[in-house]
Amino acid sequence: MKVGIVGLGSYVPERVVTNADLEKVLDTTDEWIRTRSGIIERRFAREDQATSDLAKIAAERALKDANLSPYDIDLIIVGTNSPDMLYPATACLVQDKIGAKNAAAFDLQAGCPGWIYAATVGAQFIKSGMYKNILVIGAEVITRMMDSTDRGTYVLFGDGAGATVLSTVENGGFISSELYADGSLAQYLTLPAGGSRKPFSEEVLKERTYFTKMDGQEVFKFSVREISRISKKVLDKANVPLESVDWFIPHQANLRIIKAGAQKLGIPMEKVVVTIDKFGNSSAASIPVALDKIYREGKLKNSDKVLMVSFGAGMTSGAIIMEWSK
Ligand code: UT7
């Protein structure tokens, strides 16, 4: 049985925040941000928007694209690192917002590879025969998890949501997936407070540990290594030669990581999808948003081979190789 994407949709908030805007509030420069990260602008959600609101819009677009009703959905999985609240799951809020009355719902937290992990998990439910149509969403209002006084993180992130409907397909679809985690590196990218380890307190407020803490250089090294390692692994497993990959969609964290990773893997930049200049790092949303972008632009052709790879908090990484057919 083959499983693939039968519907695709995304949403990024309308508010554009440029590097010049950030220069006004932080000790940073447009030049530093551009040369160190490749980011020119990013999107910030409106104050009244939370992750489920962005996910709802992307999900409705994906359902329309799949020509399915919300009642046809059996399961919703939201990959996110910025849920509306600690519980209930954002997926349950999305289920209610889109009226998917027949769907079970849960969140999957796997750092930036959240959508890769969730799509891999969703595909197993279909292969096992348990469910037919699954909404897999990567959605974030991750900018709310960032400290507006920390120039090392605040300038890098943006909000967005990408949604995919998975179902059985006659041709193409997912060829293979690979998932990886190394929890011994957890400290390099973490939001330390607000959970059971460090509940909210005056100390937490003072330390600002309710915001993301990142060791940028360690994350950088892990990311470049993982892009090539896990991509090679998934291609080997699928028996797909690197040369036959038509589109390479890496997680959009830093243009330097993307270029170094693509070079290490041996894939030319013409095949690499880049959105970081416009959207920054939207964490678990970055891959489905980038996929939807090339789909809407009419660039994805039937039987194109698409390699998607991501890395992030955990530390985790994940890759999917698929053949596009829709
Ligand atoms: O989604 C997955 C998670 N994230 C990532 O994958 C991010 C991975 N890491 C990175 O992308 C890069 O490490 C960063 C973009 C975060 C930083 O780039 P870098 O080349 O590793 O810079 P750095 O951390 O070594 O900092 C160099 C300098 C420092 O100043 P000093 O100590 O040399 O005087 C920083 O304080 O740049 C300074 N700096 C800034 N300057 C202006 C850090 N952030 C800024 C800033 N504006 N926004």
mmCIF file of C-alpha atoms and ligand atoms in Angstrom:
data_model
loop_
_atom_site.group_PDB
_atom_site.id
_atom_site.type_symbol
_atom_site.label_atom_id
_atom_site.label_comp_id
_atom_site.label_asym_id
_atom_site.label_seq_id
_atom_site.Cartn_x
_atom_site.Cartn_y
_atom_site.Cartn_z
ATOM 1 C CA MET A 1 0.000 0.000 0.000
ATOM 2 C CA LYS A 2 1.266 3.484 -0.915
ATOM 3 C CA VAL A 3 0.685 6.569 1.234
ATOM 4 C CA GLY A 4 1.132 10.110 -0.002
ATOM 5 C CA ILE A 5 0.032 13.715 0.217
ATOM 6 C CA VAL A 6 -3.399 14.289 -1.371
ATOM 7 C CA GLY A 7 -3.924 17.847 -0.104
ATOM 8 C CA LEU A 8 -1.616 20.712 0.761
ATOM 9 C CA GLY A 9 -2.119 24.183 2.242
ATOM 10 C CA SER A 10 -0.272 26.795 4.249
ATOM 11 C CA TYR A 11 -0.697 30.122 5.956
ATOM 12 C CA VAL A 12 1.764 32.750 7.124
ATOM 13 C CA PRO A 13 0.569 35.760 9.119
ATOM 14 C CA GLU A 14 0.250 39.035 7.218
ATOM 15 C CA ARG A 15 2.528 41.080 9.506
ATOM 16 C CA VAL A 16 5.998 41.419 7.959
ATOM 17 C CA VAL A 17 8.841 42.230 10.366
ATOM 18 C CA THR A 18 11.969 43.407 8.579
ATOM 19 C CA ASN A 19 15.532 43.468 9.839
ATOM 20 C CA ALA A 20 15.219 47.255 9.912
ATOM 21 C CA ASP A 21 12.267 46.879 12.334
ATOM 22 C CA LEU A 22 14.462 44.751 14.624
ATOM 23 C CA GLU A 23 17.332 47.234 14.443
ATOM 24 C CA LYS A 24 15.025 49.662 16.265
ATOM 25 C CA VAL A 25 14.450 47.379 19.265
ATOM 26 C CA LEU A 26 17.651 45.320 19.533
ATOM 27 C CA ASP A 27 21.412 45.816 19.347
ATOM 28 C CA THR A 28 21.589 44.267 15.882
ATOM 29 C CA THR A 29 22.012 45.227 12.230
ATOM 30 C CA ASP A 30 20.421 44.255 8.944
ATOM 31 C CA GLU A 31 23.911 43.383 7.711
ATOM 32 C CA TRP A 32 24.591 40.953 10.605
ATOM 33 C CA ILE A 33 21.240 39.205 10.234
ATOM 34 C CA ARG A 34 21.537 38.880 6.439
ATOM 35 C CA THR A 35 25.114 37.629 6.370
ATOM 36 C CA ARG A 36 24.879 35.304 9.419
ATOM 37 C CA SER A 37 21.423 33.829 8.716
ATOM 38 C CA GLY A 38 20.171 34.823 5.246
ATOM 39 C CA ILE A 39 17.008 36.282 6.767
ATOM 40 C CA ILE A 40 15.650 39.526 5.314
ATOM 41 C CA GLU A 41 12.185 39.483 6.847
ATOM 42 C CA ARG A 42 9.888 37.174 8.809
ATOM 43 C CA ARG A 43 6.181 36.984 9.726
ATOM 44 C CA PHE A 44 4.820 37.601 13.216
ATOM 45 C CA ALA A 45 1.342 36.445 14.252
ATOM 46 C CA ARG A 46 -1.169 39.072 15.413
ATOM 47 C CA GLU A 47 -1.584 39.341 19.168
ATOM 48 C CA ASP A 48 -4.945 37.578 19.020
ATOM 49 C CA GLN A 49 -3.579 34.658 16.970
ATOM 50 C CA ALA A 50 -2.276 31.470 18.558
ATOM 51 C CA THR A 51 -0.879 28.357 16.898
ATOM 52 C CA SER A 52 -4.286 26.681 16.445
ATOM 53 C CA ASP A 53 -5.550 29.757 14.541
ATOM 54 C CA LEU A 54 -2.727 29.517 12.004
ATOM 55 C CA ALA A 55 -3.152 25.730 11.819
ATOM 56 C CA LYS A 56 -6.892 26.095 11.159
ATOM 57 C CA ILE A 57 -6.351 28.254 8.073
ATOM 58 C CA ALA A 58 -3.650 25.944 6.677
ATOM 59 C CA ALA A 59 -5.824 22.876 7.403
ATOM 60 C CA GLU A 60 -8.850 24.336 5.616
ATOM 61 C CA ARG A 61 -6.695 25.128 2.585
ATOM 62 C CA ALA A 62 -5.309 21.570 2.575
ATOM 63 C CA LEU A 63 -8.803 20.054 2.851
ATOM 64 C CA LYS A 64 -9.995 22.187 -0.065
ATOM 65 C CA ASP A 65 -6.983 21.100 -2.098
ATOM 66 C CA ALA A 66 -7.725 17.451 -1.273
ATOM 67 C CA ASN A 67 -11.386 17.950 -2.106
ATOM 68 C CA LEU A 68 -12.365 16.440 1.238
ATOM 69 C CA SER A 69 -14.762 17.525 3.987
ATOM 70 C CA PRO A 70 -13.638 17.870 7.627
ATOM 71 C CA TYR A 71 -15.868 14.853 8.373
ATOM 72 C CA ASP A 72 -13.583 12.696 6.192
ATOM 73 C CA ILE A 73 -10.618 13.206 8.536
ATOM 74 C CA ASP A 74 -9.902 10.324 10.948
ATOM 75 C CA LEU A 75 -6.929 11.783 12.795
ATOM 76 C CA ILE A 76 -5.228 15.156 13.253
ATOM 77 C CA ILE A 77 -1.583 15.341 14.305
ATOM 78 C CA VAL A 78 -0.076 18.749 14.985
ATOM 79 C CA GLY A 79 3.715 18.962 15.098
ATOM 80 C CA THR A 80 4.458 22.042 17.191
ATOM 81 C CA ASN A 81 6.835 23.509 19.743
ATOM 82 C CA SER A 82 4.582 26.442 20.541
ATOM 83 C CA PRO A 83 1.213 24.891 21.438
ATOM 84 C CA ASP A 84 -1.640 27.243 22.394
ATOM 85 C CA MET A 85 -1.143 25.978 25.976
ATOM 86 C CA LEU A 86 0.535 23.043 27.734
ATOM 87 C CA TYR A 87 -2.717 21.109 27.483
ATOM 88 C CA PRO A 88 -5.100 20.282 25.923
ATOM 89 C CA ALA A 89 -3.338 19.437 22.673
ATOM 90 C CA THR A 90 -3.443 22.090 19.968
ATOM 91 C CA ALA A 91 -4.673 19.325 17.628
ATOM 92 C CA CYS A 92 -7.888 19.090 19.715
ATOM 93 C CA LEU A 93 -8.422 22.850 19.329
ATOM 94 C CA VAL A 94 -7.870 22.545 15.567
ATOM 95 C CA GLN A 95 -10.306 19.596 15.429
ATOM 96 C CA ASP A 96 -12.991 21.803 16.975
ATOM 97 C CA LYS A 97 -12.158 24.866 14.849
ATOM 98 C CA ILE A 98 -12.438 23.013 11.535
ATOM 99 C CA GLY A 99 -15.357 20.828 12.688
ATOM 100 C CA ALA A 100 -13.576 17.502 12.122
ATOM 101 C CA LYS A 101 -16.086 15.683 14.326
ATOM 102 C CA ASN A 102 -14.858 12.192 13.421
ATOM 103 C CA ALA A 103 -11.165 12.806 14.048
ATOM 104 C CA ALA A 104 -8.965 11.763 16.943
ATOM 105 C CA ALA A 105 -6.322 14.378 17.691
ATOM 106 C CA PHE A 106 -2.938 14.705 19.338
ATOM 107 C CA ASP A 107 0.197 16.845 19.245
ATOM 108 C CA LEU A 108 3.654 15.583 18.486
ATOM 109 C CA GLN A 109 6.607 17.476 19.864
ATOM 110 C CA ALA A 110 9.869 16.672 18.113
ATOM 111 C CA GLY A 111 11.541 20.053 17.703
ATOM 112 C CA CYS A 112 11.723 21.506 14.218
ATOM 113 C CA PRO A 113 11.348 18.061 12.556
ATOM 114 C CA GLY A 114 7.802 17.959 14.041
ATOM 115 C CA TRP A 115 6.111 17.732 10.659
ATOM 116 C CA ILE A 116 8.576 15.063 9.414
ATOM 117 C CA TYR A 117 7.956 12.984 12.557
ATOM 118 C CA ALA A 118 4.168 13.532 12.388
ATOM 119 C CA ALA A 119 3.956 12.635 8.686
ATOM 120 C CA THR A 120 5.957 9.460 9.349
ATOM 121 C CA VAL A 121 3.672 8.516 12.257
ATOM 122 C CA GLY A 122 0.537 9.381 10.265
ATOM 123 C CA ALA A 123 1.638 7.212 7.344
ATOM 124 C CA GLN A 124 1.908 4.205 9.688
ATOM 125 C CA PHE A 125 -1.742 4.593 10.787
ATOM 126 C CA ILE A 126 -2.811 4.448 7.149
ATOM 127 C CA LYS A 127 -0.517 1.535 6.279
ATOM 128 C CA SER A 128 -1.830 -0.450 9.258
ATOM 129 C CA GLY A 129 -5.383 0.042 8.000
ATOM 130 C CA MET A 130 -6.515 1.866 11.135
ATOM 131 C CA TYR A 131 -7.246 5.209 9.447
ATOM 132 C CA LYS A 132 -7.898 6.461 5.930
ATOM 133 C CA ASN A 133 -7.379 10.242 5.887
ATOM 134 C CA ILE A 134 -5.035 12.034 8.253
ATOM 135 C CA LEU A 135 -4.335 15.745 8.635
ATOM 136 C CA VAL A 136 -0.684 16.303 9.468
ATOM 137 C CA ILE A 137 0.111 19.896 10.374
ATOM 138 C CA GLY A 138 3.299 21.748 11.280
ATOM 139 C CA ALA A 139 2.262 24.982 13.005
ATOM 140 C CA GLU A 140 3.988 27.553 15.169
ATOM 141 C CA VAL A 141 3.663 30.906 16.817
ATOM 142 C CA ILE A 142 7.238 30.290 17.883
ATOM 143 C CA THR A 143 8.078 34.001 18.111
ATOM 144 C CA ARG A 144 6.166 34.059 21.437
ATOM 145 C CA MET A 145 8.707 31.581 22.821
ATOM 146 C CA MET A 146 11.565 34.002 22.016
ATOM 147 C CA ASP A 147 13.083 36.612 24.296
ATOM 148 C CA SER A 148 12.770 40.013 22.623
ATOM 149 C CA THR A 149 15.901 41.110 24.538
ATOM 150 C CA ASP A 150 18.044 38.198 23.218
ATOM 151 C CA ARG A 151 19.506 39.156 19.847
ATOM 152 C CA GLY A 152 20.994 35.657 19.444
ATOM 153 C CA THR A 153 17.531 34.092 19.010
ATOM 154 C CA TYR A 154 14.884 36.779 18.512
ATOM 155 C CA VAL A 155 16.000 37.800 15.014
ATOM 156 C CA LEU A 156 15.911 34.250 13.647
ATOM 157 C CA PHE A 157 12.334 33.067 14.026
ATOM 158 C CA GLY A 158 8.980 33.586 12.325
ATOM 159 C CA ASP A 159 5.432 32.202 12.577
ATOM 160 C CA GLY A 160 3.498 30.029 10.124
ATOM 161 C CA ALA A 161 1.581 26.816 9.475
ATOM 162 C CA GLY A 162 1.641 24.133 6.798
ATOM 163 C CA ALA A 163 -0.928 21.351 6.501
ATOM 164 C CA THR A 164 -0.991 18.113 4.549
ATOM 165 C CA VAL A 165 -3.717 15.505 4.078
ATOM 166 C CA LEU A 166 -2.265 11.981 3.930
ATOM 167 C CA SER A 167 -4.144 9.143 2.302
ATOM 168 C CA THR A 168 -3.525 6.126 0.099
ATOM 169 C CA VAL A 169 -2.298 6.924 -3.403
ATOM 170 C CA GLU A 170 -2.023 4.839 -6.558
ATOM 171 C CA ASN A 171 1.304 6.222 -7.692
ATOM 172 C CA GLY A 172 4.255 7.796 -5.954
ATOM 173 C CA GLY A 173 3.879 8.902 -2.348
ATOM 174 C CA PHE A 174 6.297 8.425 0.544
ATOM 175 C CA ILE A 175 9.146 6.110 -0.381
ATOM 176 C CA SER A 176 10.980 6.101 2.929
ATOM 177 C CA SER A 177 11.448 7.973 6.218
ATOM 178 C CA GLU A 178 14.208 8.132 8.768
ATOM 179 C CA LEU A 179 13.931 9.560 12.301
ATOM 180 C CA TYR A 180 16.699 10.204 14.829
ATOM 181 C CA ALA A 181 17.129 11.642 18.321
ATOM 182 C CA ASP A 182 20.050 12.306 20.676
ATOM 183 C CA GLY A 183 18.706 13.461 24.037
ATOM 184 C CA SER A 184 22.219 13.904 25.417
ATOM 185 C CA LEU A 185 22.338 17.160 23.399
ATOM 186 C CA ALA A 186 19.032 18.469 24.807
ATOM 187 C CA GLN A 187 20.619 21.411 26.609
ATOM 188 C CA TYR A 188 21.671 23.109 23.375
ATOM 189 C CA LEU A 189 18.146 24.187 22.453
ATOM 190 C CA THR A 190 15.553 24.393 25.177
ATOM 191 C CA LEU A 191 12.717 26.337 26.714
ATOM 192 C CA PRO A 192 13.530 25.483 30.324
ATOM 193 C CA ALA A 193 10.621 26.783 32.402
ATOM 194 C CA GLY A 194 6.871 26.291 32.528
ATOM 195 C CA GLY A 195 6.949 22.507 32.725
ATOM 196 C CA SER A 196 7.205 20.152 35.714
ATOM 197 C CA ARG A 197 10.984 20.634 36.052
ATOM 198 C CA LYS A 198 10.793 24.376 36.571
ATOM 199 C CA PRO A 199 7.258 25.633 37.095
ATOM 200 C CA PHE A 200 6.581 29.359 36.887
ATOM 201 C CA SER A 201 7.982 31.361 39.785
ATOM 202 C CA GLU A 202 9.473 34.757 40.464
ATOM 203 C CA GLU A 203 12.895 33.234 39.828
ATOM 204 C CA VAL A 204 11.793 32.051 36.398
ATOM 205 C CA LEU A 205 10.535 35.543 35.586
ATOM 206 C CA LYS A 206 13.818 37.044 36.707
ATOM 207 C CA GLU A 207 15.963 34.518 34.764
ATOM 208 C CA ARG A 208 13.712 34.773 31.691
ATOM 209 C CA THR A 209 13.852 30.996 31.415
ATOM 210 C CA TYR A 210 10.295 30.944 30.060
ATOM 211 C CA PHE A 211 11.961 31.860 26.744
ATOM 212 C CA THR A 212 14.068 29.769 24.358
ATOM 213 C CA LYS A 213 17.761 29.331 25.181
ATOM 214 C CA MET A 214 20.037 28.261 22.342
ATOM 215 C CA ASP A 215 23.717 27.499 21.923
ATOM 216 C CA GLY A 216 23.774 28.592 18.285
ATOM 217 C CA GLN A 217 27.169 27.167 17.385
ATOM 218 C CA GLU A 218 26.453 23.689 18.797
ATOM 219 C CA VAL A 219 23.088 23.598 17.018
ATOM 220 C CA PHE A 220 24.811 24.755 13.828
ATOM 221 C CA LYS A 221 27.340 21.882 13.928
ATOM 222 C CA PHE A 222 24.676 19.258 14.669
ATOM 223 C CA SER A 223 22.477 20.599 11.859
ATOM 224 C CA VAL A 224 25.106 20.563 9.105
ATOM 225 C CA ARG A 225 26.177 17.049 10.129
ATOM 226 C CA GLU A 226 22.623 15.722 10.301
ATOM 227 C CA ILE A 227 21.492 17.198 6.974
ATOM 228 C CA SER A 228 23.953 15.057 5.075
ATOM 229 C CA ARG A 229 24.001 12.013 7.395
ATOM 230 C CA ILE A 230 20.247 11.422 7.646
ATOM 231 C CA SER A 231 19.614 12.385 4.007
ATOM 232 C CA LYS A 232 22.122 9.783 2.835
ATOM 233 C CA LYS A 233 20.589 7.228 5.171
ATOM 234 C CA VAL A 234 17.032 7.717 3.908
ATOM 235 C CA LEU A 235 18.167 7.667 0.259
ATOM 236 C CA ASP A 236 20.157 4.455 0.816
ATOM 237 C CA LYS A 237 17.189 2.829 2.535
ATOM 238 C CA ALA A 238 14.904 3.843 -0.323
ATOM 239 C CA ASN A 239 17.485 2.887 -2.936
ATOM 240 C CA VAL A 240 17.136 6.314 -4.547
ATOM 241 C CA PRO A 241 20.366 7.790 -5.992
ATOM 242 C CA LEU A 242 21.139 11.366 -4.954
ATOM 243 C CA GLU A 243 21.200 12.478 -8.617
ATOM 244 C CA SER A 244 17.548 11.557 -9.083
ATOM 245 C CA VAL A 245 16.388 13.938 -6.340
ATOM 246 C CA ASP A 246 14.553 16.832 -8.061
ATOM 247 C CA TRP A 247 13.798 18.987 -4.994
ATOM 248 C CA PHE A 248 15.651 19.280 -1.741
ATOM 249 C CA ILE A 249 13.692 20.937 1.077
ATOM 250 C CA PRO A 250 15.835 21.394 4.178
ATOM 251 C CA HIS A 251 14.527 22.913 7.399
ATOM 252 C CA GLN A 252 14.890 26.696 7.088
ATOM 253 C CA ALA A 253 17.035 27.646 10.088
ATOM 254 C CA ASN A 254 19.965 29.455 8.516
ATOM 255 C CA LEU A 255 21.025 29.930 4.879
ATOM 256 C CA ARG A 256 24.603 29.063 5.864
ATOM 257 C CA ILE A 257 23.400 25.743 7.339
ATOM 258 C CA ILE A 258 21.367 25.061 4.179
ATOM 259 C CA LYS A 259 24.316 25.808 1.881
ATOM 260 C CA ALA A 260 26.862 23.884 3.962
ATOM 261 C CA GLY A 261 24.472 20.923 4.335
ATOM 262 C CA ALA A 262 23.664 20.846 0.601
ATOM 263 C CA GLN A 263 27.357 21.045 -0.263
ATOM 264 C CA LYS A 264 28.285 18.252 2.166
ATOM 265 C CA LEU A 265 25.505 16.117 0.723
ATOM 266 C CA GLY A 266 26.495 17.016 -2.838
ATOM 267 C CA ILE A 267 23.255 18.548 -4.040
ATOM 268 C CA PRO A 268 23.339 21.678 -6.261
ATOM 269 C CA MET A 269 21.638 24.847 -4.967
ATOM 270 C CA GLU A 270 19.295 24.944 -8.035
ATOM 271 C CA LYS A 271 17.453 21.992 -6.488
ATOM 272 C CA VAL A 272 17.280 23.522 -3.009
ATOM 273 C CA VAL A 273 14.078 25.254 -1.870
ATOM 274 C CA VAL A 274 14.832 28.392 0.159
ATOM 275 C CA THR A 275 12.207 30.413 2.034
ATOM 276 C CA ILE A 276 14.259 31.609 5.000
ATOM 277 C CA ASP A 277 14.855 35.022 3.420
ATOM 278 C CA LYS A 278 11.115 35.771 3.570
ATOM 279 C CA PHE A 279 9.825 33.695 6.494
ATOM 280 C CA GLY A 280 12.772 33.167 8.872
ATOM 281 C CA ASN A 281 12.796 29.944 10.884
ATOM 282 C CA SER A 282 9.205 28.831 11.446
ATOM 283 C CA SER A 283 10.304 25.630 13.206
ATOM 284 C CA ALA A 284 7.938 22.694 12.537
ATOM 285 C CA ALA A 285 6.062 24.725 9.911
ATOM 286 C CA SER A 286 9.058 25.421 7.693
ATOM 287 C CA ILE A 287 8.997 22.266 5.546
ATOM 288 C CA PRO A 288 5.247 22.036 4.785
ATOM 289 C CA VAL A 289 5.183 25.803 4.112
ATOM 290 C CA ALA A 290 8.117 25.474 1.673
ATOM 291 C CA LEU A 291 6.544 22.430 -0.005
ATOM 292 C CA ASP A 292 3.256 24.292 -0.429
ATOM 293 C CA LYS A 293 5.118 27.262 -1.887
ATOM 294 C CA ILE A 294 6.664 25.281 -4.763
ATOM 295 C CA TYR A 295 3.362 23.414 -5.238
ATOM 296 C CA ARG A 296 1.359 26.666 -5.557
ATOM 297 C CA GLU A 297 3.993 28.090 -7.890
ATOM 298 C CA GLY A 298 3.385 25.117 -10.195
ATOM 299 C CA LYS A 299 6.976 23.901 -9.888
ATOM 300 C CA LEU A 300 6.239 20.428 -8.493
ATOM 301 C CA LYS A 301 5.675 17.965 -11.303
ATOM 302 C CA ASN A 302 4.267 14.464 -11.117
ATOM 303 C CA SER A 303 6.947 11.854 -10.367
ATOM 304 C CA ASP A 304 9.369 14.519 -9.060
ATOM 305 C CA LYS A 305 11.435 13.114 -6.204
ATOM 306 C CA VAL A 306 11.397 15.359 -3.134
ATOM 307 C CA LEU A 307 13.857 14.992 -0.263
ATOM 308 C CA MET A 308 12.854 16.767 2.956
ATOM 309 C CA VAL A 309 15.168 16.960 5.970
ATOM 310 C CA SER A 310 14.947 18.687 9.329
ATOM 311 C CA PHE A 311 16.835 19.046 12.622
ATOM 312 C CA GLY A 312 16.164 20.745 15.928
ATOM 313 C CA ALA A 313 15.448 20.645 19.652
ATOM 314 C CA GLY A 314 15.871 17.269 21.244
ATOM 315 C CA MET A 315 18.215 17.184 19.481
ATOM 316 C CA THR A 316 16.294 15.447 16.733
ATOM 317 C CA SER A 317 16.490 15.010 13.002
ATOM 318 C CA GLY A 318 14.310 13.418 10.374
ATOM 319 C CA ALA A 319 14.100 12.927 6.622
ATOM 320 C CA ILE A 320 11.474 11.810 4.117
ATOM 321 C CA ILE A 321 11.992 10.947 0.469
ATOM 322 C CA MET A 322 8.798 10.978 -1.572
ATOM 323 C CA GLU A 323 7.650 10.871 -5.145
ATOM 324 C CA TRP A 324 5.199 13.629 -5.905
ATOM 325 C CA SER A 325 1.957 12.580 -7.573
ATOM 326 C CA LYS A 326 -1.302 14.409 -7.283
HETATM 327 O O1 UT7 B 1 15.663 25.366 14.021
HETATM 328 C C1 UT7 B 1 16.841 24.843 14.571
HETATM 329 C C2 UT7 B 1 17.398 25.778 15.547
HETATM 330 N N1 UT7 B 1 18.258 26.806 15.173
HETATM 331 C C3 UT7 B 1 19.352 26.748 14.384
HETATM 332 O O2 UT7 B 1 19.560 25.891 13.597
HETATM 333 C C4 UT7 B 1 20.349 27.857 14.546
HETATM 334 C C5 UT7 B 1 21.762 27.369 14.477
HETATM 335 N N2 UT7 B 1 22.754 28.399 14.686
HETATM 336 C C6 UT7 B 1 22.901 29.483 13.895
HETATM 337 O O3 UT7 B 1 22.176 29.647 12.933
HETATM 338 C C7 UT7 B 1 24.014 30.462 14.190
HETATM 339 O O4 UT7 B 1 24.869 29.917 15.173
HETATM 340 C C8 UT7 B 1 23.494 31.854 14.666
HETATM 341 C C9 UT7 B 1 22.817 32.586 13.509
HETATM 342 C C10 UT7 B 1 22.530 31.681 15.821
HETATM 343 C C11 UT7 B 1 24.660 32.722 15.149
HETATM 344 O O5 UT7 B 1 25.660 32.835 14.141
HETATM 345 P P1 UT7 B 1 27.179 32.595 14.481
HETATM 346 O O6 UT7 B 1 27.946 32.866 13.278
HETATM 347 O O7 UT7 B 1 27.311 31.230 15.104
HETATM 348 O O8 UT7 B 1 27.458 33.750 15.516
HETATM 349 P P2 UT7 B 1 27.965 33.621 17.023
HETATM 350 O O9 UT7 B 1 26.922 33.028 17.902
HETATM 351 O O10 UT7 B 1 29.337 33.023 17.023
HETATM 352 O O11 UT7 B 1 28.110 35.148 17.412
HETATM 353 C C12 UT7 B 1 29.080 35.988 16.765
HETATM 354 C C13 UT7 B 1 28.917 37.374 17.320
HETATM 355 C C14 UT7 B 1 28.892 37.424 18.840
HETATM 356 O O12 UT7 B 1 29.593 38.582 19.250
HETATM 357 P P3 UT7 B 1 31.091 38.483 19.776
HETATM 358 O O13 UT7 B 1 31.026 37.581 20.974
HETATM 359 O O14 UT7 B 1 31.891 37.890 18.655
HETATM 360 O O15 UT7 B 1 31.435 39.895 20.096
HETATM 361 C C15 UT7 B 1 27.435 37.611 19.149
HETATM 362 O O16 UT7 B 1 27.203 38.270 20.377
HETATM 363 O O17 UT7 B 1 27.686 37.942 16.872
HETATM 364 C C16 UT7 B 1 26.976 38.467 17.988
HETATM 365 N N3 UT7 B 1 25.550 38.399 17.716
HETATM 366 C C17 UT7 B 1 24.887 39.369 17.069
HETATM 367 N N4 UT7 B 1 25.293 40.566 16.578
HETATM 368 C C18 UT7 B 1 24.365 41.326 15.969
HETATM 369 C C19 UT7 B 1 24.690 37.389 17.998
HETATM 370 N N5 UT7 B 1 23.453 37.697 17.549
HETATM 371 C C20 UT7 B 1 23.551 38.937 16.973
HETATM 372 C C21 UT7 B 1 22.639 39.778 16.332
HETATM 373 N N6 UT7 B 1 23.085 40.952 15.843
HETATM 374 N N7 UT7 B 1 21.337 39.440 16.165
#
